[in-house]
PDB file of C-alpha atoms in Angstrom:
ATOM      1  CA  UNK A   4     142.860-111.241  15.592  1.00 39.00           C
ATOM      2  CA  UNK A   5     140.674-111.006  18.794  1.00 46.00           C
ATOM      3  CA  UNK A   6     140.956-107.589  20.194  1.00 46.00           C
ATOM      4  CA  UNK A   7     138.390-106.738  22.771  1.00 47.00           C
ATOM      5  CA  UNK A   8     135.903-103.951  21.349  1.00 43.00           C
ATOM      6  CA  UNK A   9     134.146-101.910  22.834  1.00 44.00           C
ATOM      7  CA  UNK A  10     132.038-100.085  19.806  1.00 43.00           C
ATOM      8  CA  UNK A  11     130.077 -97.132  21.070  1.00 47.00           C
ATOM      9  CA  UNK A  12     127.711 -94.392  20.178  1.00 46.00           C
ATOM     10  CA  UNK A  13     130.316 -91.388  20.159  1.00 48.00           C
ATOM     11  CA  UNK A  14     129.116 -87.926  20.498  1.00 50.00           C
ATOM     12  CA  UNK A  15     129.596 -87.038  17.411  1.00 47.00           C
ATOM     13  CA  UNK A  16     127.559 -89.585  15.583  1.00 46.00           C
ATOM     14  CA  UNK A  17     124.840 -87.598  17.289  1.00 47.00           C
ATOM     15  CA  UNK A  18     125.977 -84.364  15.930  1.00 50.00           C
ATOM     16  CA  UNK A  19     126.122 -85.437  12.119  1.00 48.00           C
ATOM     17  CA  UNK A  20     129.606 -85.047  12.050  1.00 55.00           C
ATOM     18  CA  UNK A  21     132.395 -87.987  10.742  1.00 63.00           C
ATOM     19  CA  UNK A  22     131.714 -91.109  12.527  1.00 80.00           C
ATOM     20  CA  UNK A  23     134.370 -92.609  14.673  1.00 84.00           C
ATOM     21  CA  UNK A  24     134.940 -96.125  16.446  1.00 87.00           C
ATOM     22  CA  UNK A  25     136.269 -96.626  19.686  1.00 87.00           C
ATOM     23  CA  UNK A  26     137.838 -99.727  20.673  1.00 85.00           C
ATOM     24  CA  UNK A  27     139.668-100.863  23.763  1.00 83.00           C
ATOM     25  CA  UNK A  28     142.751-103.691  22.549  1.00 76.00           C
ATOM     26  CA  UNK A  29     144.822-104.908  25.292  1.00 70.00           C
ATOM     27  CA  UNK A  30     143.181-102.728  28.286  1.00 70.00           C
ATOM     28  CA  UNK A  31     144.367 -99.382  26.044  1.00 78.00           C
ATOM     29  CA  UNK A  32     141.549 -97.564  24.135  1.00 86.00           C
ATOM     30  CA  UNK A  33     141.857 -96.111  20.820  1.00 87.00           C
ATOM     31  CA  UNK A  34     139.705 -94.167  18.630  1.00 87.00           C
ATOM     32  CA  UNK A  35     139.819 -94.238  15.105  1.00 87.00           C
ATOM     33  CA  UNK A  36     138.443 -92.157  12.240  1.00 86.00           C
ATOM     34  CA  UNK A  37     137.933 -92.002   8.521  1.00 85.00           C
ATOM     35  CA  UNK A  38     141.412 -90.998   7.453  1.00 83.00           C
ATOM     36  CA  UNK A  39     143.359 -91.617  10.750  1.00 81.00           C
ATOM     37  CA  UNK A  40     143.236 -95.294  10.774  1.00 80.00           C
ATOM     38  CA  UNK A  41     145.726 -96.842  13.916  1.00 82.00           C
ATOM     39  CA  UNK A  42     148.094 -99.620  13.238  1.00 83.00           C
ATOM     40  CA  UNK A  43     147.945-102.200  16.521  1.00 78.00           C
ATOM     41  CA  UNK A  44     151.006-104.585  16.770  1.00 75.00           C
ATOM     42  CA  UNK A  45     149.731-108.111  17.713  1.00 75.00           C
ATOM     43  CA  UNK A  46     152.879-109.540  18.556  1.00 76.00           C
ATOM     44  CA  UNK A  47     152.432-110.104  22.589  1.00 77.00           C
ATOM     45  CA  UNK A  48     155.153-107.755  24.882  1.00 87.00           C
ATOM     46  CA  UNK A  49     157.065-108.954  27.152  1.00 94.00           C
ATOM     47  CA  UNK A  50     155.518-107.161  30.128  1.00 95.00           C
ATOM     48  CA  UNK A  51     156.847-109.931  32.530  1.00 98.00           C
ATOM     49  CA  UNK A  52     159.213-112.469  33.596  1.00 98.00           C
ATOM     50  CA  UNK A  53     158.959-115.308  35.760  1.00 98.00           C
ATOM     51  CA  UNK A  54     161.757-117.218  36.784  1.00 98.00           C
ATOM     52  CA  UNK A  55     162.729-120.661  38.346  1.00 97.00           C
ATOM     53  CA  UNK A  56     165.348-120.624  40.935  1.00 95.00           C
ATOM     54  CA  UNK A  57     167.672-123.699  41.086  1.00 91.00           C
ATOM     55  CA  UNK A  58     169.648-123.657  38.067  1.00 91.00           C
ATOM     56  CA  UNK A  59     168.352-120.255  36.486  1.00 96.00           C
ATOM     57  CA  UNK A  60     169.676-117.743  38.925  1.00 97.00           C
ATOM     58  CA  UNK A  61     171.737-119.783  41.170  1.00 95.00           C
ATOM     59  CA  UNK A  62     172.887-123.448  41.169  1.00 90.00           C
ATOM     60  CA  UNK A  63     171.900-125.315  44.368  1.00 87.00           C
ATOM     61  CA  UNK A  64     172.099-128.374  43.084  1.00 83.00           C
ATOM     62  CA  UNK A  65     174.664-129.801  44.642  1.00 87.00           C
ATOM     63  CA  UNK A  66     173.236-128.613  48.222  1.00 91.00           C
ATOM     64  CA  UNK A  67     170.029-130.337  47.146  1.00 91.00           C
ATOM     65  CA  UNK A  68     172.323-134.061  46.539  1.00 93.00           C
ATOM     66  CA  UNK A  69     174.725-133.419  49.732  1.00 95.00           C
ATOM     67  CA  UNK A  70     171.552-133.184  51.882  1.00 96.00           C
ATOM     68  CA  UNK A  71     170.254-136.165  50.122  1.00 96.00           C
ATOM     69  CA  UNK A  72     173.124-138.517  50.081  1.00 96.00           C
ATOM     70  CA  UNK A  73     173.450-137.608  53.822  1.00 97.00           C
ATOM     71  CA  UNK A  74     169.881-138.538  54.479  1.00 97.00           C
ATOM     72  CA  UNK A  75     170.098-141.763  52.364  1.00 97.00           C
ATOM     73  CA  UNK A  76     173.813-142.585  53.773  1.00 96.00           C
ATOM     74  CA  UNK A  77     171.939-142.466  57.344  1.00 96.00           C
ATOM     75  CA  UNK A  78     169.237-144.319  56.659  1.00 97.00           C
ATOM     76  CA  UNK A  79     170.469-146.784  53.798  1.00 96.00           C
ATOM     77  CA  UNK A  80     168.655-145.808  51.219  1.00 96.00           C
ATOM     78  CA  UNK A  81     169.699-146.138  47.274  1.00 95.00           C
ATOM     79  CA  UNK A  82     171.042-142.978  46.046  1.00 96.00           C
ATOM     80  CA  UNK A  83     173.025-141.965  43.157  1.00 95.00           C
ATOM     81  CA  UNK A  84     174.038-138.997  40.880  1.00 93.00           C
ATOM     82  CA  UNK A  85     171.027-140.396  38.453  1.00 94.00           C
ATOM     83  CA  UNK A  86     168.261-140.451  40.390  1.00 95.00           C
ATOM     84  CA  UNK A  87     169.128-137.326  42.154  1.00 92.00           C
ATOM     85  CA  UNK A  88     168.554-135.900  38.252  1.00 87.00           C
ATOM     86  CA  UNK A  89     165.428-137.088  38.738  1.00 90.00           C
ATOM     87  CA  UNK A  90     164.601-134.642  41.306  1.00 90.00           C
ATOM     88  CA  UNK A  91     164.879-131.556  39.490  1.00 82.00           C
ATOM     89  CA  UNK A  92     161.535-129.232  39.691  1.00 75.00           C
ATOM     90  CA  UNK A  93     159.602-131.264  41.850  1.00 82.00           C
ATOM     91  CA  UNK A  94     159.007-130.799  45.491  1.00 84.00           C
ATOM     92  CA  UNK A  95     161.010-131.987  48.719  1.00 90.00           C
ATOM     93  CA  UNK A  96     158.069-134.854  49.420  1.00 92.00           C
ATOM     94  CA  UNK A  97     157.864-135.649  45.872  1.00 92.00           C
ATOM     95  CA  UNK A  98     161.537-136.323  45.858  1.00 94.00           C
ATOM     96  CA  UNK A  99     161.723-138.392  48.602  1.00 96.00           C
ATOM     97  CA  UNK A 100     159.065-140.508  47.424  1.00 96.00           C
ATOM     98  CA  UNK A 101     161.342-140.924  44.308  1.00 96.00           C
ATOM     99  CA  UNK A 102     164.586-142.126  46.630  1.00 96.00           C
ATOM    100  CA  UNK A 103     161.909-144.902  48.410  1.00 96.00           C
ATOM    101  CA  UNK A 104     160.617-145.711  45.148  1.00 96.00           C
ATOM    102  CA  UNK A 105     163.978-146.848  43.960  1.00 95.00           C
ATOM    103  CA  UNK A 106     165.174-148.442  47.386  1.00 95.00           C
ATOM    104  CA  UNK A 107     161.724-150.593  47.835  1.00 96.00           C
ATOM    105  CA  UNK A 108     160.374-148.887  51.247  1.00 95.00           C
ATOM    106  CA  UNK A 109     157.395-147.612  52.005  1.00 94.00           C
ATOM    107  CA  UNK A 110     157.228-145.288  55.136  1.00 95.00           C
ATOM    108  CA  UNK A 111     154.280-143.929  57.146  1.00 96.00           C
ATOM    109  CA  UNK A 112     152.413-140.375  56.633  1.00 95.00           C
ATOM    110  CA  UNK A 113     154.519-139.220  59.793  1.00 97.00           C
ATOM    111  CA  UNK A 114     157.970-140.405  58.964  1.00 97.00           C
ATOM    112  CA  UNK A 115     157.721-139.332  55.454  1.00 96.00           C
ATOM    113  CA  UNK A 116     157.011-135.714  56.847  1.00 96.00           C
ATOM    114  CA  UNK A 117     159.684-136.227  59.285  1.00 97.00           C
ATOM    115  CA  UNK A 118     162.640-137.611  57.026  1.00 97.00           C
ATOM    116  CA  UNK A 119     161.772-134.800  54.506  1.00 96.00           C
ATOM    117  CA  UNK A 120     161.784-132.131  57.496  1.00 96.00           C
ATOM    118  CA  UNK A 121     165.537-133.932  58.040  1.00 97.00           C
ATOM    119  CA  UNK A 122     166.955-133.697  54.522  1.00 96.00           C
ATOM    120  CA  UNK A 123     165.680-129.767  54.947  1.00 93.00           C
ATOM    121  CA  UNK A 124     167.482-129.393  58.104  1.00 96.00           C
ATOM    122  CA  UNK A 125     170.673-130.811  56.222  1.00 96.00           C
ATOM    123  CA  UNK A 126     170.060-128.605  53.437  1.00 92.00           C
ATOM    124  CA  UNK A 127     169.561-125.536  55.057  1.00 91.00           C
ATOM    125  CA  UNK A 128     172.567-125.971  57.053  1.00 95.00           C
ATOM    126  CA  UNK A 129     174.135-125.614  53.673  1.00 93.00           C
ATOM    127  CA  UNK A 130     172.680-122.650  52.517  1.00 91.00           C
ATOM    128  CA  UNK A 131     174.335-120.650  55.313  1.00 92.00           C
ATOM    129  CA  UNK A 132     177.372-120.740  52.937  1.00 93.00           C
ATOM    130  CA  UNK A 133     175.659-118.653  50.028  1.00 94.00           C
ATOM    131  CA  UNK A 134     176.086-115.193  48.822  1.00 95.00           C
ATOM    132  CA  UNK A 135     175.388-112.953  46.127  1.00 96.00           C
ATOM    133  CA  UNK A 136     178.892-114.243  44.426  1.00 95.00           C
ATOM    134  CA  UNK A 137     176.509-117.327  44.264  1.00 95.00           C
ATOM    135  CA  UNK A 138     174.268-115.450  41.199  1.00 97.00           C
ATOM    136  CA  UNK A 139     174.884-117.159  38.553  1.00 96.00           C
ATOM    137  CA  UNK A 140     176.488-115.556  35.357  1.00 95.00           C
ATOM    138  CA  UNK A 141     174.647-112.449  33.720  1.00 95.00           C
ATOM    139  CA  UNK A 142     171.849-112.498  36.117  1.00 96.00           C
ATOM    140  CA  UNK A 143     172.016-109.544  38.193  1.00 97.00           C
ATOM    141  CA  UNK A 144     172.853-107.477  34.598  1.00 97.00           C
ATOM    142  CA  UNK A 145     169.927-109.254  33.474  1.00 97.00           C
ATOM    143  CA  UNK A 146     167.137-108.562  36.260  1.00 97.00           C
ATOM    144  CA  UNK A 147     169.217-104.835  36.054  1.00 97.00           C
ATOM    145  CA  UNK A 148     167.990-104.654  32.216  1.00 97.00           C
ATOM    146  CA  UNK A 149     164.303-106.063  33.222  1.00 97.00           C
ATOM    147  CA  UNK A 150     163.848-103.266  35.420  1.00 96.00           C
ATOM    148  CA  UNK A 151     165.068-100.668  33.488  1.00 97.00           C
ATOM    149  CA  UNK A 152     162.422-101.384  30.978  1.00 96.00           C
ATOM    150  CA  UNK A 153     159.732-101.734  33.783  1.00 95.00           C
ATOM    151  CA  UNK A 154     159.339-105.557  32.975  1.00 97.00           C
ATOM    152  CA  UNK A 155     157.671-106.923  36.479  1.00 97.00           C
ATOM    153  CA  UNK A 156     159.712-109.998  37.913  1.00 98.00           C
ATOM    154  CA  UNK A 157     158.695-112.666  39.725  1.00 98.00           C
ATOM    155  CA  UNK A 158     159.767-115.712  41.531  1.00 98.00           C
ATOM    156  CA  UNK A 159     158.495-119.109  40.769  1.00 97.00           C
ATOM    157  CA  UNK A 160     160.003-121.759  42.887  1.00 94.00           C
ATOM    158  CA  UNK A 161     159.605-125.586  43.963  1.00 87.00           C
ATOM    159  CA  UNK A 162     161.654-124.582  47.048  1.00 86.00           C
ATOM    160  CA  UNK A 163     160.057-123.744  50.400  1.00 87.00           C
ATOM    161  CA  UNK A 164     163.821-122.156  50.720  1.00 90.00           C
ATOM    162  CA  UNK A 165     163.936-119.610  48.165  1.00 92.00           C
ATOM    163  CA  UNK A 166     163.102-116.491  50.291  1.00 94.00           C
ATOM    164  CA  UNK A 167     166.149-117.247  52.676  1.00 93.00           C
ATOM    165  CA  UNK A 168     168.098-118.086  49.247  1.00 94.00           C
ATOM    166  CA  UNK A 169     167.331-114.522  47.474  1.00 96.00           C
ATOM    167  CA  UNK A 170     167.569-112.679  50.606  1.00 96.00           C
ATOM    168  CA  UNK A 171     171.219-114.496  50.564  1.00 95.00           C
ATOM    169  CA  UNK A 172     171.634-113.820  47.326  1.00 97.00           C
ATOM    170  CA  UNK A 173     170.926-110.187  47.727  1.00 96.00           C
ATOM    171  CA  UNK A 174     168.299-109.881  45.559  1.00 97.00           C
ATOM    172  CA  UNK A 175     165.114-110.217  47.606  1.00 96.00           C
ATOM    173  CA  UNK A 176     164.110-106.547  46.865  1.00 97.00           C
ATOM    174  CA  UNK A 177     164.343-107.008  43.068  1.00 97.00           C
ATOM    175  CA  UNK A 178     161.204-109.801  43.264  1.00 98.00           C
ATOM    176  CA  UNK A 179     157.708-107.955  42.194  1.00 98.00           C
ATOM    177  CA  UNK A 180     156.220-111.234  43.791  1.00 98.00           C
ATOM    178  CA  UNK A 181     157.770-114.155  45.119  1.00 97.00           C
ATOM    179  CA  UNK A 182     156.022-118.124  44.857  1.00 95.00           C
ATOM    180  CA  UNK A 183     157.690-120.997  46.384  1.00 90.00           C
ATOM    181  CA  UNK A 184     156.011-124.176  47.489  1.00 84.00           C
ATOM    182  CA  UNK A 185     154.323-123.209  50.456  1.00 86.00           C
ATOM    183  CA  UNK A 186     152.298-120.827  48.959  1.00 89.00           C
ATOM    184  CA  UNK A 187     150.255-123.638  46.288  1.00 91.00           C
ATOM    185  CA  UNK A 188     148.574-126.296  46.811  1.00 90.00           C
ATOM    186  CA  UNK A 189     149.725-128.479  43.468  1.00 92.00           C
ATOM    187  CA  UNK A 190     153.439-128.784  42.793  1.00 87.00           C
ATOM    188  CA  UNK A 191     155.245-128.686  39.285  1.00 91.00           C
ATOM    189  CA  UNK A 192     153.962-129.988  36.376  1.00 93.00           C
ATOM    190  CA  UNK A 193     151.276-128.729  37.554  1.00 95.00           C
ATOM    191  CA  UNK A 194     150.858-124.875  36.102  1.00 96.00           C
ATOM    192  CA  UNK A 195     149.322-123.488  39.661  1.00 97.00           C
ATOM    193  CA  UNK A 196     152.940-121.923  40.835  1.00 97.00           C
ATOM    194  CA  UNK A 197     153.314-120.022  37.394  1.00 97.00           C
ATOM    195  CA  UNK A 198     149.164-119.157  37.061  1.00 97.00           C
ATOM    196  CA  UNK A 199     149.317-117.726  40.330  1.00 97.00           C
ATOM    197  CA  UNK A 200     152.712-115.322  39.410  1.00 97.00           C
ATOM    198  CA  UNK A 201     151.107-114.079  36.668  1.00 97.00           C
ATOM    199  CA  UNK A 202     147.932-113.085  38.503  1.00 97.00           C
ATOM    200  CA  UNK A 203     149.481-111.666  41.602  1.00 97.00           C
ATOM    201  CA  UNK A 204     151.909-110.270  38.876  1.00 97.00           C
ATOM    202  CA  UNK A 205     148.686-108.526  37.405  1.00 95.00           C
ATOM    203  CA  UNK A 206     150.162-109.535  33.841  1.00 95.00           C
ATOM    204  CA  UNK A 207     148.171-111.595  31.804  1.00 93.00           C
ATOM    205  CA  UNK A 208     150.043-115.167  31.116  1.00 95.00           C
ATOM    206  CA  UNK A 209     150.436-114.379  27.381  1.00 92.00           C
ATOM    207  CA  UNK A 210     152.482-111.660  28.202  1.00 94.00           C
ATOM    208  CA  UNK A 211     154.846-113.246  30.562  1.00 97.00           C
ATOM    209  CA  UNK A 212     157.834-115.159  30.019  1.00 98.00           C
ATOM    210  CA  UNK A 213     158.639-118.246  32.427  1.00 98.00           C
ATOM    211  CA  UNK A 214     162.385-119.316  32.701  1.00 98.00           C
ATOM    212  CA  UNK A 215     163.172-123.174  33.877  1.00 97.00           C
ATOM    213  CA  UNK A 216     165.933-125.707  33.731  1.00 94.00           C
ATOM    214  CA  UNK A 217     163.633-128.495  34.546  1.00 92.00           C
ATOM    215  CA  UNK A 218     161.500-130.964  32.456  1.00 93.00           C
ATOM    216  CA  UNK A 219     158.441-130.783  34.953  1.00 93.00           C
ATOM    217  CA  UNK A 220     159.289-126.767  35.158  1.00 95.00           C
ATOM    218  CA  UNK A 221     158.290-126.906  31.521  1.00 97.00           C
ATOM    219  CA  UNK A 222     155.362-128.523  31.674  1.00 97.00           C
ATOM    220  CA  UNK A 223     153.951-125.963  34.216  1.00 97.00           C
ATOM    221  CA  UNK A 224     155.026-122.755  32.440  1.00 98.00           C
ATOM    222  CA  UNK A 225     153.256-124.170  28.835  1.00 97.00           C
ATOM    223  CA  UNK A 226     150.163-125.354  30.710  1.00 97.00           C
ATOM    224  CA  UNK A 227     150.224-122.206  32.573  1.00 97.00           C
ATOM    225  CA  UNK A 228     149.832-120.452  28.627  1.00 96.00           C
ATOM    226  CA  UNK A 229     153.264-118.555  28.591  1.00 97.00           C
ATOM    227  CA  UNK A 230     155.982-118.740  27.004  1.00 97.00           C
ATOM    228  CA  UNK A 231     158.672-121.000  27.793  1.00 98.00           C
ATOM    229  CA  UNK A 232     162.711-120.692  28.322  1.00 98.00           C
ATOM    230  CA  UNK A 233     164.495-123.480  29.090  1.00 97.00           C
ATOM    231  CA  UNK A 234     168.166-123.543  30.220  1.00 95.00           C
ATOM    232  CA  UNK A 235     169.834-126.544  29.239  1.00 92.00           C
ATOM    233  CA  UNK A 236     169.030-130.369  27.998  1.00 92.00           C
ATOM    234  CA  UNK A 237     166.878-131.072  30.836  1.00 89.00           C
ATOM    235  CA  UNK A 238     164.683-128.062  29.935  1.00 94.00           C
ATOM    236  CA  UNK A 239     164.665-128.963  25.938  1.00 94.00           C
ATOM    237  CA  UNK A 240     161.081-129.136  25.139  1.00 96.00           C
ATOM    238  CA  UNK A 241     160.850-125.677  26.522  1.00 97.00           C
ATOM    239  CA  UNK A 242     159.365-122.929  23.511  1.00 97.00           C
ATOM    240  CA  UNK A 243     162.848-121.565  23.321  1.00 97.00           C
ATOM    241  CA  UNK A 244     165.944-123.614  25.155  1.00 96.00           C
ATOM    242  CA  UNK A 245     168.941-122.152  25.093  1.00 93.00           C
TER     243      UNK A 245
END
C-alpha cells in the first residue's frame, strides 16, 4: 500500500481539540479523524484507454499486404502471406527490412527510404476506399461507452497513416490525443509510443489500459507499465487476450 501522504500540522492540533491526519492518495486529499476513519479502494481505475489501430478498430491489413506484394511483385522480392504476419506492429522501414531480410538484398540508406516512401504511395492509394462502415464491430458503441464515463482515449499507432485513417473513419474528433510513428523516435516494442499517450493523456500509466493485436504491440504497452489487451493469437501474451 503506497499512498502518497502528506501528514500535516492541522489547525486544530494547535487548538487542543481531536487530532486529525490529512493525506493526499491518488492526487485527492482526505482527512481523517478519530471515529470517521475513510475506506480508500486500491484497485487502479480505469481512467484511460489507449488503443492500437490496425486490427483493434479497423482491419487494414490487407491494404498493408496489397501494397506490399505490389512493391515486391515490382521489384522481385520474396513475399508471402507468412512473412507479411511478420509485419504486424512494427514500422513501414522495419518491415521492409524484414521483406530484404528474407529475399537476401541489401539496399542503400536512400533507396531504402525511397522503396518504403513507394509501398506508402501504394498503400495510401488504398485507403481512399475507407469509411466509417470500415469500424470494426462494437467499436464506435465502445469509444460511445468510454466517453460517457469520461474515460480519456487515445491513439497509439505504428502508422504514419492513422490521422487520414480516423479522419476516414469518422472518428478523428473522438481521439483525446493521437500518436502515430512520426511523432517518436523508437518504434514498437519499444514502450515510447504508449509512455508518451499516457503523459500527453495526463493519466498516469497504471491507470490506463492499452489495446493491441500485435506481439511487439504487447511488449510496448507492458514495458510502458499498463495494462495489456490483446485481440487475438498474435496478441496472446497480452495481461488479458481476448
Amino acid at each position: 500500500l503506497k499512498p502518497e501522504l502528506q501528514i500535516n500540522d492541522h489547525p486544530e492540533h494547535q487548538h487542543g481539540h481531536e487530532q486529525s491526519v490529512r493525506i493526499i492518495h491518488k492526487g485527492k486529499p482526505y482527512t481523517i479523524k478519530p471515529g470517521n476513519p475513510v475506506t480508500l479502494s486500491m484497485r487502479p481505475e480505469i481512467n484511460a484507454v489507449i488503443f492500437d489501430l490496425d486490427g483493434v478498430i479497423t482491419d487494414t491489413s490487407e491494404y498493408h499486404y496489397l501494397a506490399w506484394k505490389q512493391l515486391a511483385d515490382e521489384m522481385g522480392y520474396t513475399f508471402s502471406r507468412e512473412i507479411n504476419e511478420e509485419l504486424r506492429g512494427i514500422g513501414r522501414l522495419e518491415s521492409l527490412d524484414i521483406i530484404l531480410d528474407a529475399s537476401g538484398v541489401t539496399l542503400s540508406v536512400e533507396e531504402r527510404f525511397n522503396q518504403g516512401e513507394l509501398k506508402n504511395s501504394y498503400y495510401k492509394e488504398l485507403l481512399k476506399s475507407i469509411t466509417p462502415e470500415n469500424l470494426l464491430p462494437g467499436i464506435r458503441d465502445f469509444i460511445d461507452e468510454l466517453k460517457e464515463h469520461r474515460i480519456r482515449i487515445a491513439l497509439a499507432s505504428a502508422s504514419r497513416n492513422a490521422p487520414e485513417v480516423i479522419k476516414r473513419l469518422g472518428i478523428e474528433n473522438d481521439f483525446d490525443v493521437v500518436m502515430d510513428a512520426g511523432a517518436v523516435e523508437k518504434g514498437k516494442p519499444d514502450p515510447e509510443i504508449f509512455v508518451s499517450a499516457a503523459e500527453k493523456l495526463n493519466v498516469e500509466p497504471e491507470f490506463c489500459v492499452g489495446v493491441e493485436d500485435a506481439a511487439a504491440g504487447i511488449m510496448s504497452i507492458k514495458s510502458a507499465g499498463i495494462f495489456s489487451v490483446g485481440i487475438g493469437p498474435a496478441a496472446a501474451e497480452a495481461d488479458w487476450a481476448i
